[in-house]
């Protein structure tokens, strides 16, 4: 397999080391997510600790791990992402200071409502993802989550549901469907039903909730819509155009994106085998638009300290990015770390070595 972005998803059984890392960060529910920086958090923490800032933006928050790290560092954090499911997770873990879920909520969310509830998931995805029972469970819990009044309770329950789906789906991506028995290597995550996962995940997410005394914010939208907003530090981890394959998040995670809003205003493309939804355009995904997009991004945040994550297997090249950043910032430092990505199933884990960079512009 190539060192494509598709491959950059590690198994979720490794633990974070790094003595100085705030303890709560180790509790963050790691998500199998393309380009996740979870395993790099101790290193990112070390670099961020050298910088002076109070307010921070994680402009491409993805699985939310870096936004959560900065919250754990005592900062006032804004997390932004183009997608709805990723911002739901950040709402549950970064914006949410105190809402947790006990056994009573787990029970309430599994009770059948008096009136009929929609069966969209069962009707649309039977024979494609999960078992029929799992899909019925998703319809039921989605209906009940929609009735919760507190947005943070809603986000927490939805985050638990999303992570349950990722764990139960082989490789954690929704590009593969149908009979997936050949992926089954006896892993507990594949053996548990969605119902069993969900009860566990409610607890996992509840345990990561904490307050740092600051108010945090989550925004769903294009990074360029944040023009005019001021932050002491901006952490940028956009998708990079990979050397091979593509880096489309909607292609891999369409089911999670749909689920997070019960497919409201997200029509399913009926002719697609896995019942995808439409892609969302981002200029960072294409060679012809990426360089200009980076330039505009650096210009937009020129008044902030900029910390850019970059991996040696992405486009544009490191020296192009450094040159672009130098046009906007007086001092640019490059931190490098050799890093191994794991990919494949647990029985056949393979590795790819790349260099990870943090490019800091001040
Ligand atoms: C490499 S991932 C971020 C990973 C994240 N740092 C983590 O640790 O999980 C890139 C993210 O950028 C988001 N994204 C892509 N284009 C965007 C845009 N124009 N504005 C905001 N977010 C965007 C994607 O939805 C994806 O979640």
PDB file of C-alpha atoms in Angstrom, residues 50-347:
ATOM      1  CA  UNK A  50       7.250  27.098  24.742  1.00  0.00           C
ATOM      2  CA  UNK A  51       4.796  29.629  23.296  1.00  0.00           C
ATOM      3  CA  UNK A  52       3.032  32.440  25.102  1.00  0.00           C
ATOM      4  CA  UNK A  53      -0.748  32.459  24.459  1.00  0.00           C
ATOM      5  CA  UNK A  54      -4.097  32.634  26.214  1.00  0.00           C
ATOM      6  CA  UNK A  55      -6.622  32.259  23.394  1.00  0.00           C
ATOM      7  CA  UNK A  56      -6.279  29.541  20.771  1.00  0.00           C
ATOM      8  CA  UNK A  57      -7.998  28.378  17.624  1.00  0.00           C
ATOM      9  CA  UNK A  58      -7.826  24.781  16.402  1.00  0.00           C
ATOM     10  CA  UNK A  59      -8.949  25.687  12.888  1.00  0.00           C
ATOM     11  CA  UNK A  60      -9.231  22.122  11.489  1.00  0.00           C
ATOM     12  CA  UNK A  61     -10.168  20.306  14.672  1.00  0.00           C
ATOM     13  CA  UNK A  62     -10.995  16.827  13.241  1.00  0.00           C
ATOM     14  CA  UNK A  63     -11.095  14.331  16.095  1.00  0.00           C
ATOM     15  CA  UNK A  64     -10.696  17.250  18.525  1.00  0.00           C
ATOM     16  CA  UNK A  65      -7.514  15.982  20.142  1.00  0.00           C
ATOM     17  CA  UNK A  66      -5.420  19.165  19.809  1.00  0.00           C
ATOM     18  CA  UNK A  67      -8.275  21.474  20.856  1.00  0.00           C
ATOM     19  CA  UNK A  68      -8.711  19.260  23.915  1.00  0.00           C
ATOM     20  CA  UNK A  69      -4.968  19.359  24.626  1.00  0.00           C
ATOM     21  CA  UNK A  70      -5.034  23.172  24.575  1.00  0.00           C
ATOM     22  CA  UNK A  71      -8.032  23.184  26.921  1.00  0.00           C
ATOM     23  CA  UNK A  72      -6.037  20.908  29.241  1.00  0.00           C
ATOM     24  CA  UNK A  73      -3.203  23.471  29.044  1.00  0.00           C
ATOM     25  CA  UNK A  74      -5.588  26.066  30.528  1.00  0.00           C
ATOM     26  CA  UNK A  75      -6.224  28.005  27.307  1.00  0.00           C
ATOM     27  CA  UNK A  76      -9.456  29.520  26.024  1.00  0.00           C
ATOM     28  CA  UNK A  77     -10.174  27.406  22.970  1.00  0.00           C
ATOM     29  CA  UNK A  78     -12.192  27.752  19.771  1.00  0.00           C
ATOM     30  CA  UNK A  79     -12.511  24.561  17.717  1.00  0.00           C
ATOM     31  CA  UNK A  80     -13.550  24.838  14.078  1.00  0.00           C
ATOM     32  CA  UNK A  81     -14.124  22.208  11.410  1.00  0.00           C
ATOM     33  CA  UNK A  82     -15.943  21.938   8.110  1.00  0.00           C
ATOM     34  CA  UNK A  83     -17.865  18.851   9.198  1.00  0.00           C
ATOM     35  CA  UNK A  84     -20.770  18.457  11.578  1.00  0.00           C
ATOM     36  CA  UNK A  85     -19.757  15.189  13.247  1.00  0.00           C
ATOM     37  CA  UNK A  86     -16.289  16.429  14.131  1.00  0.00           C
ATOM     38  CA  UNK A  87     -17.675  19.623  15.664  1.00  0.00           C
ATOM     39  CA  UNK A  88     -20.210  17.532  17.607  1.00  0.00           C
ATOM     40  CA  UNK A  89     -17.300  15.701  19.218  1.00  0.00           C
ATOM     41  CA  UNK A  90     -15.563  18.993  20.045  1.00  0.00           C
ATOM     42  CA  UNK A  91     -18.813  20.308  21.545  1.00  0.00           C
ATOM     43  CA  UNK A  92     -18.965  17.262  23.826  1.00  0.00           C
ATOM     44  CA  UNK A  93     -15.330  17.371  24.921  1.00  0.00           C
ATOM     45  CA  UNK A  94     -14.017  20.936  24.539  1.00  0.00           C
ATOM     46  CA  UNK A  95     -17.013  23.276  24.832  1.00  0.00           C
ATOM     47  CA  UNK A  96     -18.762  21.078  27.401  1.00  0.00           C
ATOM     48  CA  UNK A  97     -17.479  21.798  30.913  1.00  0.00           C
ATOM     49  CA  UNK A  98     -19.794  19.838  33.147  1.00  0.00           C
ATOM     50  CA  UNK A  99     -22.449  17.706  31.445  1.00  0.00           C
ATOM     51  CA  UNK A 100     -21.859  13.991  31.934  1.00  0.00           C
ATOM     52  CA  UNK A 101     -24.045  10.933  31.416  1.00  0.00           C
ATOM     53  CA  UNK A 102     -24.991   8.379  34.042  1.00  0.00           C
ATOM     54  CA  UNK A 103     -26.813   5.060  33.819  1.00  0.00           C
ATOM     55  CA  UNK A 104     -30.130   6.945  33.863  1.00  0.00           C
ATOM     56  CA  UNK A 105     -29.322   8.717  30.587  1.00  0.00           C
ATOM     57  CA  UNK A 106     -28.114   5.495  28.967  1.00  0.00           C
ATOM     58  CA  UNK A 107     -31.441   3.908  29.879  1.00  0.00           C
ATOM     59  CA  UNK A 108     -33.547   6.881  28.837  1.00  0.00           C
ATOM     60  CA  UNK A 109     -31.906   6.971  25.404  1.00  0.00           C
ATOM     61  CA  UNK A 110     -32.839   3.337  24.803  1.00  0.00           C
ATOM     62  CA  UNK A 111     -36.511   3.626  25.740  1.00  0.00           C
ATOM     63  CA  UNK A 112     -39.055   3.330  22.942  1.00  0.00           C
ATOM     64  CA  UNK A 113     -40.982   6.594  22.522  1.00  0.00           C
ATOM     65  CA  UNK A 114     -44.791   6.538  22.705  1.00  0.00           C
ATOM     66  CA  UNK A 115     -45.153   7.796  19.117  1.00  0.00           C
ATOM     67  CA  UNK A 116     -43.566   6.279  16.005  1.00  0.00           C
ATOM     68  CA  UNK A 117     -40.022   7.356  15.190  1.00  0.00           C
ATOM     69  CA  UNK A 118     -38.249   7.452  11.816  1.00  0.00           C
ATOM     70  CA  UNK A 119     -36.590   4.279  10.472  1.00  0.00           C
ATOM     71  CA  UNK A 120     -34.394   6.011   7.922  1.00  0.00           C
ATOM     72  CA  UNK A 121     -31.166   4.275   8.935  1.00  0.00           C
ATOM     73  CA  UNK A 122     -32.629   0.779   8.896  1.00  0.00           C
ATOM     74  CA  UNK A 123     -34.356   1.446   5.572  1.00  0.00           C
ATOM     75  CA  UNK A 124     -31.281   2.962   3.921  1.00  0.00           C
ATOM     76  CA  UNK A 125     -28.325   0.971   5.276  1.00  0.00           C
ATOM     77  CA  UNK A 126     -29.616  -2.594   5.778  1.00  0.00           C
ATOM     78  CA  UNK A 127     -27.185  -4.984   4.117  1.00  0.00           C
ATOM     79  CA  UNK A 128     -24.618  -2.187   3.790  1.00  0.00           C
ATOM     80  CA  UNK A 129     -23.364  -1.400   7.303  1.00  0.00           C
ATOM     81  CA  UNK A 130     -23.827  -3.221  10.633  1.00  0.00           C
ATOM     82  CA  UNK A 131     -26.630  -5.648  11.533  1.00  0.00           C
ATOM     83  CA  UNK A 132     -30.331  -4.867  11.260  1.00  0.00           C
ATOM     84  CA  UNK A 133     -30.525  -4.792  15.058  1.00  0.00           C
ATOM     85  CA  UNK A 134     -27.671  -2.264  15.187  1.00  0.00           C
ATOM     86  CA  UNK A 135     -29.431  -0.055  12.640  1.00  0.00           C
ATOM     87  CA  UNK A 136     -32.712  -0.206  14.560  1.00  0.00           C
ATOM     88  CA  UNK A 137     -30.783   0.792  17.655  1.00  0.00           C
ATOM     89  CA  UNK A 138     -29.284   3.789  15.824  1.00  0.00           C
ATOM     90  CA  UNK A 139     -32.751   4.936  14.689  1.00  0.00           C
ATOM     91  CA  UNK A 140     -34.106   4.645  18.217  1.00  0.00           C
ATOM     92  CA  UNK A 141     -31.217   6.409  19.964  1.00  0.00           C
ATOM     93  CA  UNK A 142     -31.100   9.143  17.301  1.00  0.00           C
ATOM     94  CA  UNK A 143     -34.790   9.870  17.913  1.00  0.00           C
ATOM     95  CA  UNK A 144     -34.176  10.095  21.659  1.00  0.00           C
ATOM     96  CA  UNK A 145     -31.014  12.208  21.327  1.00  0.00           C
ATOM     97  CA  UNK A 146     -33.024  14.655  19.199  1.00  0.00           C
ATOM     98  CA  UNK A 147     -35.380  15.123  22.142  1.00  0.00           C
ATOM     99  CA  UNK A 148     -32.664  16.121  24.627  1.00  0.00           C
ATOM    100  CA  UNK A 149     -32.814  19.828  25.388  1.00  0.00           C
ATOM    101  CA  UNK A 150     -29.285  20.521  26.589  1.00  0.00           C
ATOM    102  CA  UNK A 151     -26.946  20.920  23.579  1.00  0.00           C
ATOM    103  CA  UNK A 152     -24.007  19.522  25.514  1.00  0.00           C
ATOM    104  CA  UNK A 153     -25.957  16.461  26.657  1.00  0.00           C
ATOM    105  CA  UNK A 154     -27.009  15.987  23.041  1.00  0.00           C
ATOM    106  CA  UNK A 155     -23.421  16.314  21.824  1.00  0.00           C
ATOM    107  CA  UNK A 156     -22.129  13.918  24.489  1.00  0.00           C
ATOM    108  CA  UNK A 157     -24.688  11.256  23.569  1.00  0.00           C
ATOM    109  CA  UNK A 158     -24.022  11.734  19.864  1.00  0.00           C
ATOM    110  CA  UNK A 159     -20.238  11.590  20.358  1.00  0.00           C
ATOM    111  CA  UNK A 160     -20.718   8.254  22.153  1.00  0.00           C
ATOM    112  CA  UNK A 161     -22.858   6.998  19.285  1.00  0.00           C
ATOM    113  CA  UNK A 162     -20.332   8.139  16.672  1.00  0.00           C
ATOM    114  CA  UNK A 163     -17.391   6.467  18.381  1.00  0.00           C
ATOM    115  CA  UNK A 164     -19.452   3.306  18.800  1.00  0.00           C
ATOM    116  CA  UNK A 165     -19.968   3.221  15.037  1.00  0.00           C
ATOM    117  CA  UNK A 166     -16.262   3.759  14.360  1.00  0.00           C
ATOM    118  CA  UNK A 167     -15.323   0.917  16.699  1.00  0.00           C
ATOM    119  CA  UNK A 168     -17.850  -1.511  15.269  1.00  0.00           C
ATOM    120  CA  UNK A 169     -16.972  -0.774  11.628  1.00  0.00           C
ATOM    121  CA  UNK A 170     -13.871  -2.628  10.317  1.00  0.00           C
ATOM    122  CA  UNK A 171     -11.047  -0.097   9.713  1.00  0.00           C
ATOM    123  CA  UNK A 172     -13.341   2.637  11.023  1.00  0.00           C
ATOM    124  CA  UNK A 173     -14.197   3.849   7.506  1.00  0.00           C
ATOM    125  CA  UNK A 174     -17.456   3.674   5.570  1.00  0.00           C
ATOM    126  CA  UNK A 175     -16.029   2.995   2.130  1.00  0.00           C
ATOM    127  CA  UNK A 176     -16.344  -0.760   2.623  1.00  0.00           C
ATOM    128  CA  UNK A 177     -19.688  -2.517   2.998  1.00  0.00           C
ATOM    129  CA  UNK A 178     -21.568  -5.776   2.786  1.00  0.00           C
ATOM    130  CA  UNK A 179     -20.013  -9.000   4.035  1.00  0.00           C
ATOM    131  CA  UNK A 180     -16.971  -7.863   6.022  1.00  0.00           C
ATOM    132  CA  UNK A 181     -16.319 -11.136   7.843  1.00  0.00           C
ATOM    133  CA  UNK A 182     -12.786 -11.371   6.449  1.00  0.00           C
ATOM    134  CA  UNK A 183     -11.876  -8.316   8.545  1.00  0.00           C
ATOM    135  CA  UNK A 184     -12.943 -10.108  11.707  1.00  0.00           C
ATOM    136  CA  UNK A 185      -9.780 -11.023  13.588  1.00  0.00           C
ATOM    137  CA  UNK A 186     -11.593 -11.699  16.844  1.00  0.00           C
ATOM    138  CA  UNK A 187     -11.295  -8.141  18.078  1.00  0.00           C
ATOM    139  CA  UNK A 188     -13.650  -7.191  20.892  1.00  0.00           C
ATOM    140  CA  UNK A 189     -14.678  -4.001  19.066  1.00  0.00           C
ATOM    141  CA  UNK A 190     -16.129  -6.030  16.209  1.00  0.00           C
ATOM    142  CA  UNK A 191     -17.841  -8.530  18.509  1.00  0.00           C
ATOM    143  CA  UNK A 192     -19.771  -6.011  20.608  1.00  0.00           C
ATOM    144  CA  UNK A 193     -23.152  -4.763  19.383  1.00  0.00           C
ATOM    145  CA  UNK A 194     -23.689  -1.047  18.904  1.00  0.00           C
ATOM    146  CA  UNK A 195     -25.883  -1.083  21.998  1.00  0.00           C
ATOM    147  CA  UNK A 196     -23.036  -2.504  24.111  1.00  0.00           C
ATOM    148  CA  UNK A 197     -20.523  -0.065  22.651  1.00  0.00           C
ATOM    149  CA  UNK A 198     -22.839   2.876  23.254  1.00  0.00           C
ATOM    150  CA  UNK A 199     -23.245   2.212  26.978  1.00  0.00           C
ATOM    151  CA  UNK A 200     -19.445   1.990  27.323  1.00  0.00           C
ATOM    152  CA  UNK A 201     -18.805   5.087  25.232  1.00  0.00           C
ATOM    153  CA  UNK A 202     -21.223   7.231  27.222  1.00  0.00           C
ATOM    154  CA  UNK A 203     -19.064   6.468  30.204  1.00  0.00           C
ATOM    155  CA  UNK A 204     -15.794   7.026  28.318  1.00  0.00           C
ATOM    156  CA  UNK A 205     -16.914  10.476  27.131  1.00  0.00           C
ATOM    157  CA  UNK A 206     -18.300  11.383  30.551  1.00  0.00           C
ATOM    158  CA  UNK A 207     -14.910  10.665  32.109  1.00  0.00           C
ATOM    159  CA  UNK A 208     -13.142  13.137  29.834  1.00  0.00           C
ATOM    160  CA  UNK A 209     -15.386  16.101  30.688  1.00  0.00           C
ATOM    161  CA  UNK A 210     -13.664  18.847  32.697  1.00  0.00           C
ATOM    162  CA  UNK A 211     -13.630  22.627  33.124  1.00  0.00           C
ATOM    163  CA  UNK A 212     -10.580  24.866  33.035  1.00  0.00           C
ATOM    164  CA  UNK A 213     -12.370  28.046  34.078  1.00  0.00           C
ATOM    165  CA  UNK A 214     -12.509  29.511  30.537  1.00  0.00           C
ATOM    166  CA  UNK A 215     -15.376  29.566  28.058  1.00  0.00           C
ATOM    167  CA  UNK A 216     -14.784  27.593  24.892  1.00  0.00           C
ATOM    168  CA  UNK A 217     -16.515  27.711  21.553  1.00  0.00           C
ATOM    169  CA  UNK A 218     -17.136  25.336  18.661  1.00  0.00           C
ATOM    170  CA  UNK A 219     -17.779  26.537  15.118  1.00  0.00           C
ATOM    171  CA  UNK A 220     -18.745  24.467  12.093  1.00  0.00           C
ATOM    172  CA  UNK A 221     -17.617  26.023   8.843  1.00  0.00           C
ATOM    173  CA  UNK A 222     -14.904  26.868   6.380  1.00  0.00           C
ATOM    174  CA  UNK A 223     -11.751  28.228   7.999  1.00  0.00           C
ATOM    175  CA  UNK A 224     -11.956  31.305   5.749  1.00  0.00           C
ATOM    176  CA  UNK A 225     -15.286  32.238   7.344  1.00  0.00           C
ATOM    177  CA  UNK A 226     -13.278  33.016  10.528  1.00  0.00           C
ATOM    178  CA  UNK A 227     -11.634  36.035   8.857  1.00  0.00           C
ATOM    179  CA  UNK A 228     -11.604  38.957  11.276  1.00  0.00           C
ATOM    180  CA  UNK A 229     -11.575  36.750  14.412  1.00  0.00           C
ATOM    181  CA  UNK A 230      -8.561  37.307  16.674  1.00  0.00           C
ATOM    182  CA  UNK A 231      -6.644  34.562  18.516  1.00  0.00           C
ATOM    183  CA  UNK A 232      -3.236  34.653  20.217  1.00  0.00           C
ATOM    184  CA  UNK A 233      -2.356  31.320  18.624  1.00  0.00           C
ATOM    185  CA  UNK A 234      -3.800  29.451  15.662  1.00  0.00           C
ATOM    186  CA  UNK A 235      -3.115  25.744  15.203  1.00  0.00           C
ATOM    187  CA  UNK A 236      -3.513  24.646  11.596  1.00  0.00           C
ATOM    188  CA  UNK A 237      -3.825  20.999  10.598  1.00  0.00           C
ATOM    189  CA  UNK A 238      -5.501  21.050   7.194  1.00  0.00           C
ATOM    190  CA  UNK A 239      -5.796  18.004   4.985  1.00  0.00           C
ATOM    191  CA  UNK A 240      -2.787  17.713   2.694  1.00  0.00           C
ATOM    192  CA  UNK A 241      -3.051  16.633  -0.908  1.00  0.00           C
ATOM    193  CA  UNK A 242      -1.603  13.122  -0.662  1.00  0.00           C
ATOM    194  CA  UNK A 243       0.914  11.720  -3.130  1.00  0.00           C
ATOM    195  CA  UNK A 244      -1.526   8.943  -3.982  1.00  0.00           C
ATOM    196  CA  UNK A 245      -5.227   8.279  -3.365  1.00  0.00           C
ATOM    197  CA  UNK A 246      -7.341  11.200  -2.115  1.00  0.00           C
ATOM    198  CA  UNK A 247      -7.983  12.736   1.261  1.00  0.00           C
ATOM    199  CA  UNK A 248     -11.756  13.065   1.156  1.00  0.00           C
ATOM    200  CA  UNK A 249     -13.199  12.988   4.661  1.00  0.00           C
ATOM    201  CA  UNK A 250     -16.807  12.730   3.496  1.00  0.00           C
ATOM    202  CA  UNK A 251     -15.996   9.673   1.379  1.00  0.00           C
ATOM    203  CA  UNK A 252     -14.614   7.860   4.435  1.00  0.00           C
ATOM    204  CA  UNK A 253     -16.897   9.199   7.158  1.00  0.00           C
ATOM    205  CA  UNK A 254     -20.170  10.016   5.324  1.00  0.00           C
ATOM    206  CA  UNK A 255     -22.123   7.703   7.624  1.00  0.00           C
ATOM    207  CA  UNK A 256     -20.909   9.567  10.723  1.00  0.00           C
ATOM    208  CA  UNK A 257     -21.578  12.940   9.146  1.00  0.00           C
ATOM    209  CA  UNK A 258     -25.105  11.859   8.202  1.00  0.00           C
ATOM    210  CA  UNK A 259     -25.782  10.268  11.584  1.00  0.00           C
ATOM    211  CA  UNK A 260     -24.695  13.377  13.498  1.00  0.00           C
ATOM    212  CA  UNK A 261     -27.655  15.276  11.940  1.00  0.00           C
ATOM    213  CA  UNK A 262     -29.869  12.329  11.090  1.00  0.00           C
ATOM    214  CA  UNK A 263     -29.167  13.172   7.436  1.00  0.00           C
ATOM    215  CA  UNK A 264     -31.041  16.503   7.734  1.00  0.00           C
ATOM    216  CA  UNK A 265     -30.259  18.519   4.580  1.00  0.00           C
ATOM    217  CA  UNK A 266     -27.801  15.787   3.539  1.00  0.00           C
ATOM    218  CA  UNK A 267     -29.487  13.833   0.767  1.00  0.00           C
ATOM    219  CA  UNK A 268     -28.129  10.346   0.249  1.00  0.00           C
ATOM    220  CA  UNK A 269     -26.731   9.713  -3.234  1.00  0.00           C
ATOM    221  CA  UNK A 270     -28.984   6.738  -3.992  1.00  0.00           C
ATOM    222  CA  UNK A 271     -26.858   5.433  -6.871  1.00  0.00           C
ATOM    223  CA  UNK A 272     -23.783   4.951  -4.645  1.00  0.00           C
ATOM    224  CA  UNK A 273     -23.064   1.494  -3.254  1.00  0.00           C
ATOM    225  CA  UNK A 274     -22.542   2.721   0.315  1.00  0.00           C
ATOM    226  CA  UNK A 275     -25.260   5.451   0.190  1.00  0.00           C
ATOM    227  CA  UNK A 276     -22.848   8.346   0.469  1.00  0.00           C
ATOM    228  CA  UNK A 277     -23.692  12.024   0.793  1.00  0.00           C
ATOM    229  CA  UNK A 278     -22.191  14.778  -1.369  1.00  0.00           C
ATOM    230  CA  UNK A 279     -18.575  15.851  -0.839  1.00  0.00           C
ATOM    231  CA  UNK A 280     -17.885  19.252   0.667  1.00  0.00           C
ATOM    232  CA  UNK A 281     -15.379  21.289  -1.334  1.00  0.00           C
ATOM    233  CA  UNK A 282     -12.177  22.355   0.377  1.00  0.00           C
ATOM    234  CA  UNK A 283      -9.309  24.003  -1.520  1.00  0.00           C
ATOM    235  CA  UNK A 284      -6.791  22.039   0.567  1.00  0.00           C
ATOM    236  CA  UNK A 285      -7.634  18.833  -1.266  1.00  0.00           C
ATOM    237  CA  UNK A 286      -6.442  19.764  -4.752  1.00  0.00           C
ATOM    238  CA  UNK A 287      -2.995  20.522  -6.177  1.00  0.00           C
ATOM    239  CA  UNK A 288      -4.289  23.409  -8.244  1.00  0.00           C
ATOM    240  CA  UNK A 289      -5.860  25.220  -5.258  1.00  0.00           C
ATOM    241  CA  UNK A 290      -3.791  24.150  -2.219  1.00  0.00           C
ATOM    242  CA  UNK A 291      -0.836  26.564  -2.476  1.00  0.00           C
ATOM    243  CA  UNK A 292      -3.062  29.603  -2.842  1.00  0.00           C
ATOM    244  CA  UNK A 293      -5.236  28.352   0.036  1.00  0.00           C
ATOM    245  CA  UNK A 294      -2.189  28.141   2.357  1.00  0.00           C
ATOM    246  CA  UNK A 295      -1.135  31.631   1.353  1.00  0.00           C
ATOM    247  CA  UNK A 296      -4.593  33.028   2.138  1.00  0.00           C
ATOM    248  CA  UNK A 297      -4.681  31.103   5.397  1.00  0.00           C
ATOM    249  CA  UNK A 298      -1.356  32.557   6.586  1.00  0.00           C
ATOM    250  CA  UNK A 299      -2.448  36.061   5.534  1.00  0.00           C
ATOM    251  CA  UNK A 300      -5.727  35.698   7.438  1.00  0.00           C
ATOM    252  CA  UNK A 301      -3.961  34.767  10.687  1.00  0.00           C
ATOM    253  CA  UNK A 302      -0.843  36.912  10.259  1.00  0.00           C
ATOM    254  CA  UNK A 303      -1.483  38.689  13.583  1.00  0.00           C
ATOM    255  CA  UNK A 304      -1.478  35.363  15.502  1.00  0.00           C
ATOM    256  CA  UNK A 305       1.274  32.930  16.347  1.00  0.00           C
ATOM    257  CA  UNK A 306       0.797  30.256  13.698  1.00  0.00           C
ATOM    258  CA  UNK A 307       1.527  26.594  14.392  1.00  0.00           C
ATOM    259  CA  UNK A 308       1.170  24.434  11.303  1.00  0.00           C
ATOM    260  CA  UNK A 309       1.224  20.640  11.298  1.00  0.00           C
ATOM    261  CA  UNK A 310       2.760  19.121   8.227  1.00  0.00           C
ATOM    262  CA  UNK A 311       3.724  15.622   7.200  1.00  0.00           C
ATOM    263  CA  UNK A 312       6.508  14.762   4.762  1.00  0.00           C
ATOM    264  CA  UNK A 313       4.125  12.733   2.597  1.00  0.00           C
ATOM    265  CA  UNK A 314       1.911  15.710   1.773  1.00  0.00           C
ATOM    266  CA  UNK A 315       1.767  18.367  -0.929  1.00  0.00           C
ATOM    267  CA  UNK A 316       2.938  21.164  -1.081  1.00  0.00           C
ATOM    268  CA  UNK A 317       6.537  20.530  -0.022  1.00  0.00           C
ATOM    269  CA  UNK A 318       7.895  21.748   3.293  1.00  0.00           C
ATOM    270  CA  UNK A 319      10.105  24.450   1.724  1.00  0.00           C
ATOM    271  CA  UNK A 320       7.122  25.883  -0.166  1.00  0.00           C
ATOM    272  CA  UNK A 321       5.141  26.176   3.048  1.00  0.00           C
ATOM    273  CA  UNK A 322       8.057  27.722   4.938  1.00  0.00           C
ATOM    274  CA  UNK A 323       8.559  30.272   2.163  1.00  0.00           C
ATOM    275  CA  UNK A 324       4.853  31.174   2.169  1.00  0.00           C
ATOM    276  CA  UNK A 325       4.816  31.564   5.946  1.00  0.00           C
ATOM    277  CA  UNK A 326       7.994  33.699   5.935  1.00  0.00           C
ATOM    278  CA  UNK A 327       6.162  36.211   3.729  1.00  0.00           C
ATOM    279  CA  UNK A 328       3.784  36.849   6.649  1.00  0.00           C
ATOM    280  CA  UNK A 329       5.857  36.172   9.783  1.00  0.00           C
ATOM    281  CA  UNK A 330       9.194  37.541  10.971  1.00  0.00           C
ATOM    282  CA  UNK A 331      10.461  34.340  12.591  1.00  0.00           C
ATOM    283  CA  UNK A 332       9.759  30.788  11.395  1.00  0.00           C
ATOM    284  CA  UNK A 333      10.989  27.664  13.241  1.00  0.00           C
ATOM    285  CA  UNK A 334      10.593  24.099  12.045  1.00  0.00           C
ATOM    286  CA  UNK A 335      10.315  21.233  14.550  1.00  0.00           C
ATOM    287  CA  UNK A 336      10.681  17.709  13.182  1.00  0.00           C
ATOM    288  CA  UNK A 337       9.731  14.314  14.543  1.00  0.00           C
ATOM    289  CA  UNK A 338      10.072  10.921  12.865  1.00  0.00           C
ATOM    290  CA  UNK A 339       6.723   9.197  13.097  1.00  0.00           C
ATOM    291  CA  UNK A 340       5.284   5.810  12.207  1.00  0.00           C
ATOM    292  CA  UNK A 341       1.744   5.418  11.027  1.00  0.00           C
ATOM    293  CA  UNK A 342       0.094   2.037  11.428  1.00  0.00           C
ATOM    294  CA  UNK A 343      -2.413   0.778   8.967  1.00  0.00           C
ATOM    295  CA  UNK A 344      -4.279  -2.396   8.140  1.00  0.00           C
ATOM    296  CA  UNK A 345      -6.182  -4.664  10.498  1.00  0.00           C
ATOM    297  CA  UNK A 346      -4.779  -5.767  13.844  1.00  0.00           C
ATOM    298  CA  UNK A 347      -3.710  -9.125  12.471  1.00  0.00           C
TER     299      UNK A 347
END
